[in-house]
PDB file of C-alpha atoms and ligand atoms in Angstrom:
ATOM      1  CA  UNK A 429     -58.050  41.576 -99.494  1.00  0.00           C
ATOM      2  CA  UNK A 430     -58.964  43.257 -96.207  1.00  0.00           C
ATOM      3  CA  UNK A 431     -60.604  41.216 -93.442  1.00  0.00           C
ATOM      4  CA  UNK A 432     -63.799  40.862 -95.516  1.00  0.00           C
ATOM      5  CA  UNK A 433     -66.671  40.415 -93.075  1.00  0.00           C
ATOM      6  CA  UNK A 434     -64.921  39.520 -89.810  1.00  0.00           C
ATOM      7  CA  UNK A 435     -63.442  41.796 -87.166  1.00  0.00           C
ATOM      8  CA  UNK A 436     -59.939  41.482 -85.786  1.00  0.00           C
ATOM      9  CA  UNK A 437     -59.484  42.726 -82.221  1.00  0.00           C
ATOM     10  CA  UNK A 438     -56.132  42.573 -80.447  1.00  0.00           C
ATOM     11  CA  UNK A 439     -55.626  42.917 -76.699  1.00  0.00           C
ATOM     12  CA  UNK A 440     -52.426  44.598 -75.547  1.00  0.00           C
ATOM     13  CA  UNK A 441     -50.707  45.914 -72.454  1.00  0.00           C
ATOM     14  CA  UNK A 442     -47.868  45.313 -70.024  1.00  0.00           C
ATOM     15  CA  UNK A 443     -47.635  42.251 -67.803  1.00  0.00           C
ATOM     16  CA  UNK A 444     -49.930  41.884 -64.796  1.00  0.00           C
ATOM     17  CA  UNK A 445     -52.408  44.558 -65.899  1.00  0.00           C
ATOM     18  CA  UNK A 446     -55.504  42.367 -66.026  1.00  0.00           C
ATOM     19  CA  UNK A 447     -55.292  41.478 -69.712  1.00  0.00           C
ATOM     20  CA  UNK A 448     -55.992  37.788 -69.107  1.00  0.00           C
ATOM     21  CA  UNK A 449     -58.948  38.493 -66.833  1.00  0.00           C
ATOM     22  CA  UNK A 450     -60.517  40.854 -69.366  1.00  0.00           C
ATOM     23  CA  UNK A 451     -59.936  38.343 -72.158  1.00  0.00           C
ATOM     24  CA  UNK A 452     -61.655  35.660 -70.067  1.00  0.00           C
ATOM     25  CA  UNK A 453     -64.607  37.988 -69.378  1.00  0.00           C
ATOM     26  CA  UNK A 454     -64.898  38.698 -73.116  1.00  0.00           C
ATOM     27  CA  UNK A 455     -64.900  34.988 -73.865  1.00  0.00           C
ATOM     28  CA  UNK A 456     -67.620  34.367 -71.264  1.00  0.00           C
ATOM     29  CA  UNK A 457     -69.649  37.247 -72.714  1.00  0.00           C
ATOM     30  CA  UNK A 458     -69.412  35.792 -76.236  1.00  0.00           C
ATOM     31  CA  UNK A 459     -70.386  32.334 -74.986  1.00  0.00           C
ATOM     32  CA  UNK A 460     -73.348  33.728 -73.072  1.00  0.00           C
ATOM     33  CA  UNK A 461     -74.706  35.571 -76.121  1.00  0.00           C
ATOM     34  CA  UNK A 462     -73.713  32.856 -78.645  1.00  0.00           C
ATOM     35  CA  UNK A 463     -71.399  35.229 -80.513  1.00  0.00           C
ATOM     36  CA  UNK A 464     -69.255  33.402 -83.059  1.00  0.00           C
ATOM     37  CA  UNK A 465     -65.843  34.527 -81.857  1.00  0.00           C
ATOM     38  CA  UNK A 466     -62.388  32.970 -81.887  1.00  0.00           C
ATOM     39  CA  UNK A 467     -60.091  33.539 -78.898  1.00  0.00           C
ATOM     40  CA  UNK A 468     -56.416  33.077 -79.475  1.00  0.00           C
ATOM     41  CA  UNK A 469     -53.055  34.349 -78.269  1.00  0.00           C
ATOM     42  CA  UNK A 470     -49.499  35.194 -79.281  1.00  0.00           C
ATOM     43  CA  UNK A 471     -46.950  33.898 -79.330  1.00  0.00           C
ATOM     44  CA  UNK A 472     -48.885  30.709 -79.999  1.00  0.00           C
ATOM     45  CA  UNK A 473     -52.366  29.901 -81.234  1.00  0.00           C
ATOM     46  CA  UNK A 474     -51.431  26.912 -83.418  1.00  0.00           C
ATOM     47  CA  UNK A 475     -49.399  23.770 -82.637  1.00  0.00           C
ATOM     48  CA  UNK A 476     -46.430  25.083 -84.649  1.00  0.00           C
ATOM     49  CA  UNK A 477     -46.595  28.544 -83.059  1.00  0.00           C
ATOM     50  CA  UNK A 478     -47.020  27.083 -79.549  1.00  0.00           C
ATOM     51  CA  UNK A 479     -43.773  25.182 -80.073  1.00  0.00           C
ATOM     52  CA  UNK A 480     -42.074  28.397 -81.145  1.00  0.00           C
ATOM     53  CA  UNK A 481     -43.548  30.039 -78.012  1.00  0.00           C
ATOM     54  CA  UNK A 482     -41.925  27.401 -75.811  1.00  0.00           C
ATOM     55  CA  UNK A 483     -38.538  28.108 -77.408  1.00  0.00           C
ATOM     56  CA  UNK A 484     -38.909  31.883 -76.985  1.00  0.00           C
ATOM     57  CA  UNK A 485     -40.085  31.885 -73.387  1.00  0.00           C
ATOM     58  CA  UNK A 486     -37.847  29.105 -72.016  1.00  0.00           C
ATOM     59  CA  UNK A 487     -35.892  30.615 -69.094  1.00  0.00           C
ATOM     60  CA  UNK A 488     -32.979  28.306 -69.972  1.00  0.00           C
ATOM     61  CA  UNK A 489     -32.496  30.178 -73.266  1.00  0.00           C
ATOM     62  CA  UNK A 490     -30.567  33.098 -71.777  1.00  0.00           C
ATOM     63  CA  UNK A 491     -28.217  33.202 -74.771  1.00  0.00           C
ATOM     64  CA  UNK A 492     -31.014  33.980 -77.233  1.00  0.00           C
ATOM     65  CA  UNK A 493     -29.988  36.792 -79.560  1.00  0.00           C
ATOM     66  CA  UNK A 494     -32.559  39.586 -79.727  1.00  0.00           C
ATOM     67  CA  UNK A 495     -32.867  39.334 -83.529  1.00  0.00           C
ATOM     68  CA  UNK A 496     -33.431  35.584 -83.228  1.00  0.00           C
ATOM     69  CA  UNK A 497     -36.195  36.363 -80.749  1.00  0.00           C
ATOM     70  CA  UNK A 498     -37.737  38.892 -83.155  1.00  0.00           C
ATOM     71  CA  UNK A 499     -37.652  36.428 -86.067  1.00  0.00           C
ATOM     72  CA  UNK A 500     -39.232  33.714 -83.932  1.00  0.00           C
ATOM     73  CA  UNK A 501     -42.111  36.044 -82.985  1.00  0.00           C
ATOM     74  CA  UNK A 502     -42.535  36.871 -86.677  1.00  0.00           C
ATOM     75  CA  UNK A 503     -42.490  33.185 -87.665  1.00  0.00           C
ATOM     76  CA  UNK A 504     -45.036  32.308 -84.960  1.00  0.00           C
ATOM     77  CA  UNK A 505     -47.235  35.215 -86.109  1.00  0.00           C
ATOM     78  CA  UNK A 506     -47.084  34.213 -89.764  1.00  0.00           C
ATOM     79  CA  UNK A 507     -48.204  30.664 -89.066  1.00  0.00           C
ATOM     80  CA  UNK A 508     -50.906  31.814 -86.641  1.00  0.00           C
ATOM     81  CA  UNK A 509     -52.231  34.425 -89.064  1.00  0.00           C
ATOM     82  CA  UNK A 510     -52.263  32.085 -92.066  1.00  0.00           C
ATOM     83  CA  UNK A 511     -53.682  29.070 -90.231  1.00  0.00           C
ATOM     84  CA  UNK A 512     -56.166  30.606 -87.780  1.00  0.00           C
ATOM     85  CA  UNK A 513     -56.735  34.363 -87.965  1.00  0.00           C
ATOM     86  CA  UNK A 514     -57.149  35.045 -91.695  1.00  0.00           C
ATOM     87  CA  UNK A 515     -59.483  32.057 -92.335  1.00  0.00           C
ATOM     88  CA  UNK A 516     -61.657  32.988 -89.317  1.00  0.00           C
ATOM     89  CA  UNK A 517     -61.923  36.591 -90.512  1.00  0.00           C
ATOM     90  CA  UNK A 518     -62.758  35.436 -94.028  1.00  0.00           C
ATOM     91  CA  UNK A 519     -65.550  33.325 -92.506  1.00  0.00           C
ATOM     92  CA  UNK A 520     -66.985  36.456 -90.879  1.00  0.00           C
ATOM     93  CA  UNK A 521     -65.941  35.703 -87.308  1.00  0.00           C
ATOM     94  CA  UNK A 522     -64.709  38.059 -84.621  1.00  0.00           C
ATOM     95  CA  UNK A 523     -61.154  37.178 -83.657  1.00  0.00           C
ATOM     96  CA  UNK A 524     -59.838  38.284 -80.257  1.00  0.00           C
ATOM     97  CA  UNK A 525     -56.084  37.902 -80.019  1.00  0.00           C
ATOM     98  CA  UNK A 526     -54.191  38.283 -76.732  1.00  0.00           C
ATOM     99  CA  UNK A 527     -51.088  40.211 -77.957  1.00  0.00           C
ATOM    100  CA  UNK A 528     -50.137  40.721 -81.600  1.00  0.00           C
ATOM    101  CA  UNK A 529     -47.947  43.017 -83.709  1.00  0.00           C
ATOM    102  CA  UNK A 530     -48.003  45.960 -81.248  1.00  0.00           C
ATOM    103  CA  UNK A 531     -46.346  43.737 -78.639  1.00  0.00           C
ATOM    104  CA  UNK A 532     -43.448  43.183 -81.035  1.00  0.00           C
ATOM    105  CA  UNK A 533     -43.039  46.906 -81.613  1.00  0.00           C
ATOM    106  CA  UNK A 534     -43.298  47.662 -77.871  1.00  0.00           C
ATOM    107  CA  UNK A 535     -41.098  44.805 -76.564  1.00  0.00           C
ATOM    108  CA  UNK A 536     -38.567  44.200 -79.343  1.00  0.00           C
ATOM    109  CA  UNK A 537     -38.598  47.771 -80.706  1.00  0.00           C
ATOM    110  CA  UNK A 538     -39.078  50.242 -77.861  1.00  0.00           C
ATOM    111  CA  UNK A 539     -37.725  48.056 -75.046  1.00  0.00           C
ATOM    112  CA  UNK A 540     -34.993  45.964 -76.724  1.00  0.00           C
ATOM    113  CA  UNK A 541     -34.024  48.742 -79.110  1.00  0.00           C
ATOM    114  CA  UNK A 542     -34.271  46.907 -82.445  1.00  0.00           C
ATOM    115  CA  UNK A 543     -34.857  49.190 -85.454  1.00  0.00           C
ATOM    116  CA  UNK A 544     -38.601  49.920 -85.503  1.00  0.00           C
ATOM    117  CA  UNK A 545     -38.701  50.190 -89.290  1.00  0.00           C
ATOM    118  CA  UNK A 546     -37.441  46.631 -89.592  1.00  0.00           C
ATOM    119  CA  UNK A 547     -40.077  45.509 -87.085  1.00  0.00           C
ATOM    120  CA  UNK A 548     -42.826  47.274 -89.019  1.00  0.00           C
ATOM    121  CA  UNK A 549     -41.718  45.540 -92.220  1.00  0.00           C
ATOM    122  CA  UNK A 550     -41.553  42.141 -90.486  1.00  0.00           C
ATOM    123  CA  UNK A 551     -44.946  42.662 -88.875  1.00  0.00           C
ATOM    124  CA  UNK A 552     -46.473  43.540 -92.224  1.00  0.00           C
ATOM    125  CA  UNK A 553     -44.756  40.571 -93.843  1.00  0.00           C
ATOM    126  CA  UNK A 554     -46.139  38.197 -91.189  1.00  0.00           C
ATOM    127  CA  UNK A 555     -49.643  39.713 -91.288  1.00  0.00           C
ATOM    128  CA  UNK A 556     -50.055  39.657 -95.070  1.00  0.00           C
ATOM    129  CA  UNK A 557     -53.368  41.286 -95.917  1.00  0.00           C
ATOM    130  CA  UNK A 558     -54.756  40.984 -92.400  1.00  0.00           C
ATOM    131  CA  UNK A 559     -55.566  44.267 -90.671  1.00  0.00           C
ATOM    132  CA  UNK A 560     -56.290  44.962 -87.011  1.00  0.00           C
ATOM    133  CA  UNK A 561     -59.694  46.610 -86.623  1.00  0.00           C
ATOM    134  CA  UNK A 562     -59.356  47.612 -82.952  1.00  0.00           C
ATOM    135  CA  UNK A 563     -56.845  47.186 -80.170  1.00  0.00           C
ATOM    136  CA  UNK A 564     -58.047  46.946 -76.591  1.00  0.00           C
ATOM    137  CA  UNK A 565     -55.168  48.517 -74.675  1.00  0.00           C
ATOM    138  CA  UNK A 566     -54.952  48.001 -70.917  1.00  0.00           C
ATOM    139  CA  UNK A 567     -53.334  51.331 -70.127  1.00  0.00           C
ATOM    140  CA  UNK A 568     -51.752  50.482 -66.776  1.00  0.00           C
ATOM    141  CA  UNK A 569     -48.211  51.505 -65.823  1.00  0.00           C
ATOM    142  CA  UNK A 570     -46.014  48.481 -64.947  1.00  0.00           C
ATOM    143  CA  UNK A 571     -45.491  49.879 -61.433  1.00  0.00           C
ATOM    144  CA  UNK A 572     -49.184  49.241 -60.860  1.00  0.00           C
ATOM    145  CA  UNK A 573     -49.319  45.929 -62.692  1.00  0.00           C
ATOM    146  CA  UNK A 574     -46.142  43.921 -62.952  1.00  0.00           C
ATOM    147  CA  UNK A 575     -44.968  44.836 -59.429  1.00  0.00           C
ATOM    148  CA  UNK A 576     -48.359  44.293 -57.862  1.00  0.00           C
ATOM    149  CA  UNK A 577     -48.296  40.808 -59.348  1.00  0.00           C
ATOM    150  CA  UNK A 578     -45.167  40.185 -57.270  1.00  0.00           C
ATOM    151  CA  UNK A 579     -42.444  40.936 -59.831  1.00  0.00           C
ATOM    152  CA  UNK A 580     -40.918  38.372 -62.133  1.00  0.00           C
ATOM    153  CA  UNK A 581     -42.053  34.826 -62.619  1.00  0.00           C
ATOM    154  CA  UNK A 582     -38.699  33.020 -62.642  1.00  0.00           C
ATOM    155  CA  UNK A 583     -39.786  30.440 -65.213  1.00  0.00           C
ATOM    156  CA  UNK A 584     -40.529  33.048 -67.868  1.00  0.00           C
ATOM    157  CA  UNK A 585     -37.551  34.626 -69.600  1.00  0.00           C
ATOM    158  CA  UNK A 586     -39.370  37.811 -70.558  1.00  0.00           C
ATOM    159  CA  UNK A 587     -41.058  38.386 -67.226  1.00  0.00           C
ATOM    160  CA  UNK A 588     -37.581  38.184 -65.738  1.00  0.00           C
ATOM    161  CA  UNK A 589     -36.681  41.579 -67.149  1.00  0.00           C
ATOM    162  CA  UNK A 590     -36.535  44.427 -64.620  1.00  0.00           C
ATOM    163  CA  UNK A 591     -38.921  47.315 -64.090  1.00  0.00           C
ATOM    164  CA  UNK A 592     -36.891  49.636 -66.386  1.00  0.00           C
ATOM    165  CA  UNK A 593     -37.514  47.243 -69.300  1.00  0.00           C
ATOM    166  CA  UNK A 594     -41.249  47.132 -68.608  1.00  0.00           C
ATOM    167  CA  UNK A 595     -41.379  50.932 -68.358  1.00  0.00           C
ATOM    168  CA  UNK A 596     -39.899  51.092 -71.865  1.00  0.00           C
ATOM    169  CA  UNK A 597     -42.535  48.611 -73.059  1.00  0.00           C
ATOM    170  CA  UNK A 598     -45.259  50.806 -71.566  1.00  0.00           C
ATOM    171  CA  UNK A 599     -43.753  53.942 -73.165  1.00  0.00           C
ATOM    172  CA  UNK A 600     -43.744  52.058 -76.464  1.00  0.00           C
ATOM    173  CA  UNK A 601     -47.431  51.197 -76.236  1.00  0.00           C
ATOM    174  CA  UNK A 602     -48.209  54.851 -75.486  1.00  0.00           C
ATOM    175  CA  UNK A 603     -46.292  55.916 -78.625  1.00  0.00           C
ATOM    176  CA  UNK A 604     -48.111  53.335 -80.746  1.00  0.00           C
ATOM    177  CA  UNK A 605     -51.413  54.560 -79.297  1.00  0.00           C
ATOM    178  CA  UNK A 606     -50.526  58.091 -80.440  1.00  0.00           C
ATOM    179  CA  UNK A 607     -49.693  56.870 -83.943  1.00  0.00           C
ATOM    180  CA  UNK A 608     -52.889  54.794 -84.298  1.00  0.00           C
ATOM    181  CA  UNK A 609     -55.614  56.611 -82.312  1.00  0.00           C
ATOM    182  CA  UNK A 610     -58.343  55.390 -84.702  1.00  0.00           C
ATOM    183  CA  UNK A 611     -57.908  51.777 -83.668  1.00  0.00           C
ATOM    184  CA  UNK A 612     -56.813  52.113 -80.017  1.00  0.00           C
ATOM    185  CA  UNK A 613     -59.484  51.591 -77.365  1.00  0.00           C
ATOM    186  CA  UNK A 614     -57.632  52.383 -74.149  1.00  0.00           C
ATOM    187  CA  UNK A 615     -58.721  51.486 -70.634  1.00  0.00           C
ATOM    188  CA  UNK A 616     -57.013  52.832 -67.541  1.00  0.00           C
ATOM    189  CA  UNK A 617     -58.485  50.088 -65.363  1.00  0.00           C
ATOM    190  CA  UNK A 618     -59.010  52.422 -62.425  1.00  0.00           C
ATOM    191  CA  UNK A 619     -62.322  50.815 -61.407  1.00  0.00           C
ATOM    192  CA  UNK A 620     -63.045  47.178 -60.590  1.00  0.00           C
ATOM    193  CA  UNK A 621     -62.409  44.443 -63.150  1.00  0.00           C
ATOM    194  CA  UNK A 622     -66.182  44.243 -63.691  1.00  0.00           C
ATOM    195  CA  UNK A 623     -66.405  47.980 -64.395  1.00  0.00           C
ATOM    196  CA  UNK A 624     -63.534  47.714 -66.867  1.00  0.00           C
ATOM    197  CA  UNK A 625     -65.295  44.783 -68.556  1.00  0.00           C
ATOM    198  CA  UNK A 626     -68.483  46.854 -68.910  1.00  0.00           C
ATOM    199  CA  UNK A 627     -66.476  49.701 -70.467  1.00  0.00           C
ATOM    200  CA  UNK A 628     -64.845  47.330 -72.952  1.00  0.00           C
ATOM    201  CA  UNK A 629     -68.212  45.843 -73.983  1.00  0.00           C
ATOM    202  CA  UNK A 630     -69.681  49.335 -74.384  1.00  0.00           C
ATOM    203  CA  UNK A 631     -66.758  50.454 -76.575  1.00  0.00           C
ATOM    204  CA  UNK A 632     -67.073  47.352 -78.790  1.00  0.00           C
ATOM    205  CA  UNK A 633     -70.826  47.847 -79.134  1.00  0.00           C
ATOM    206  CA  UNK A 634     -70.382  51.490 -79.998  1.00  0.00           C
ATOM    207  CA  UNK A 635     -68.109  50.491 -82.868  1.00  0.00           C
ATOM    208  CA  UNK A 636     -70.419  47.753 -84.120  1.00  0.00           C
ATOM    209  CA  UNK A 637     -68.072  44.888 -83.241  1.00  0.00           C
ATOM    210  CA  UNK A 638     -70.603  43.484 -80.778  1.00  0.00           C
ATOM    211  CA  UNK A 639     -74.345  43.919 -81.123  1.00  0.00           C
TER     212      UNK A 639
HETATM  213  P1  TYD B1208     -47.287  35.577 -71.743  1.00  0.00           P
HETATM  214  O1  TYD B1208     -46.999  34.640 -70.617  1.00  0.00           O
HETATM  215  O2  TYD B1208     -48.376  35.247 -72.703  1.00  0.00           O
HETATM  216  O3  TYD B1208     -47.471  37.039 -71.151  1.00  0.00           O
HETATM  217  P2  TYD B1208     -48.785  37.871 -70.866  1.00  0.00           P
HETATM  218  O4  TYD B1208     -49.640  37.036 -69.960  1.00  0.00           O
HETATM  219  O5  TYD B1208     -48.264  39.110 -70.224  1.00  0.00           O
HETATM  220  O6  TYD B1208     -49.403  38.148 -72.210  1.00  0.00           O
HETATM  221  O7  TYD B1208     -45.917  35.769 -72.488  1.00  0.00           O
HETATM  222  C1  TYD B1208     -45.807  36.517 -73.594  1.00  0.00           C
HETATM  223  C2  TYD B1208     -44.528  37.303 -73.472  1.00  0.00           C
HETATM  224  O8  TYD B1208     -44.021  37.561 -74.777  1.00  0.00           O
HETATM  225  C3  TYD B1208     -44.748  38.646 -72.818  1.00  0.00           C
HETATM  226  O9  TYD B1208     -43.659  38.932 -71.957  1.00  0.00           O
HETATM  227  C4  TYD B1208     -44.698  39.612 -73.983  1.00  0.00           C
HETATM  228  C5  TYD B1208     -43.787  38.950 -74.929  1.00  0.00           C
HETATM  229  N1  TYD B1208     -43.977  39.263 -76.363  1.00  0.00           N
HETATM  230  C6  TYD B1208     -42.963  39.950 -77.034  1.00  0.00           C
HETATM  231  O10 TYD B1208     -41.948  40.329 -76.451  1.00  0.00           O
HETATM  232  N2  TYD B1208     -43.137  40.203 -78.383  1.00  0.00           N
HETATM  233  C7  TYD B1208     -44.237  39.786 -79.064  1.00  0.00           C
HETATM  234  O11 TYD B1208     -44.342  40.013 -80.285  1.00  0.00           O
HETATM  235  C8  TYD B1208     -45.261  39.078 -78.349  1.00  0.00           C
HETATM  236  C9  TYD B1208     -46.491  38.594 -79.064  1.00  0.00           C
HETATM  237  C10 TYD B1208     -45.089  38.823 -76.999  1.00  0.00           C
END
């Protein structure tokens, strides 16, 4: 079963690139026009997955093995997909998800160096029949995002990685974009945040996601 009548939109990019602001603008837009949309995020989105998120991101967990981390992301995604995303799509809703399977490929695959084939299998396993319709990709190099934001937030284990790690993440997203051009809607965010928002709305309208 594909998504039936709903539309599944993921939002991806490196840290500090305006992803949260654009997600908030999208939410406000949907509220304003009474569009029946669900806004959610990964890791997280359900009580069980939010608890897994806390384990993954806890800065005290420096000894976390990278495969453990990968399996925790997959477990959080499975629960989130089964409990929230798939039912909302089946009910015909638009689901906007802040990070999803491409983050795993970019962070755990391209940046941490875990076998990408294994990640693809795990992602598929966690997603079941759910398919991403479009991915809004904030195409901003970490030098212009992460660093501008003031570098690492010490309480977040993943933000604590250095610039080299985030450059690998960015390179990963660019590779994924090349392999899935049909679903990637990429935004360089060179204008103001309001201009970027207008471009995102226009792209979603053009593809019939928003009316
Ligand atoms: P979060 O604070 O939500 O970051 P952001 O605001 O940038 O989205 O933390 C999520 C972190 O988890 C972020 O560093 C990216 C990372 N991540 C992975 O490494 N793999 C994944 O599969 C997902 C979903 C997130």
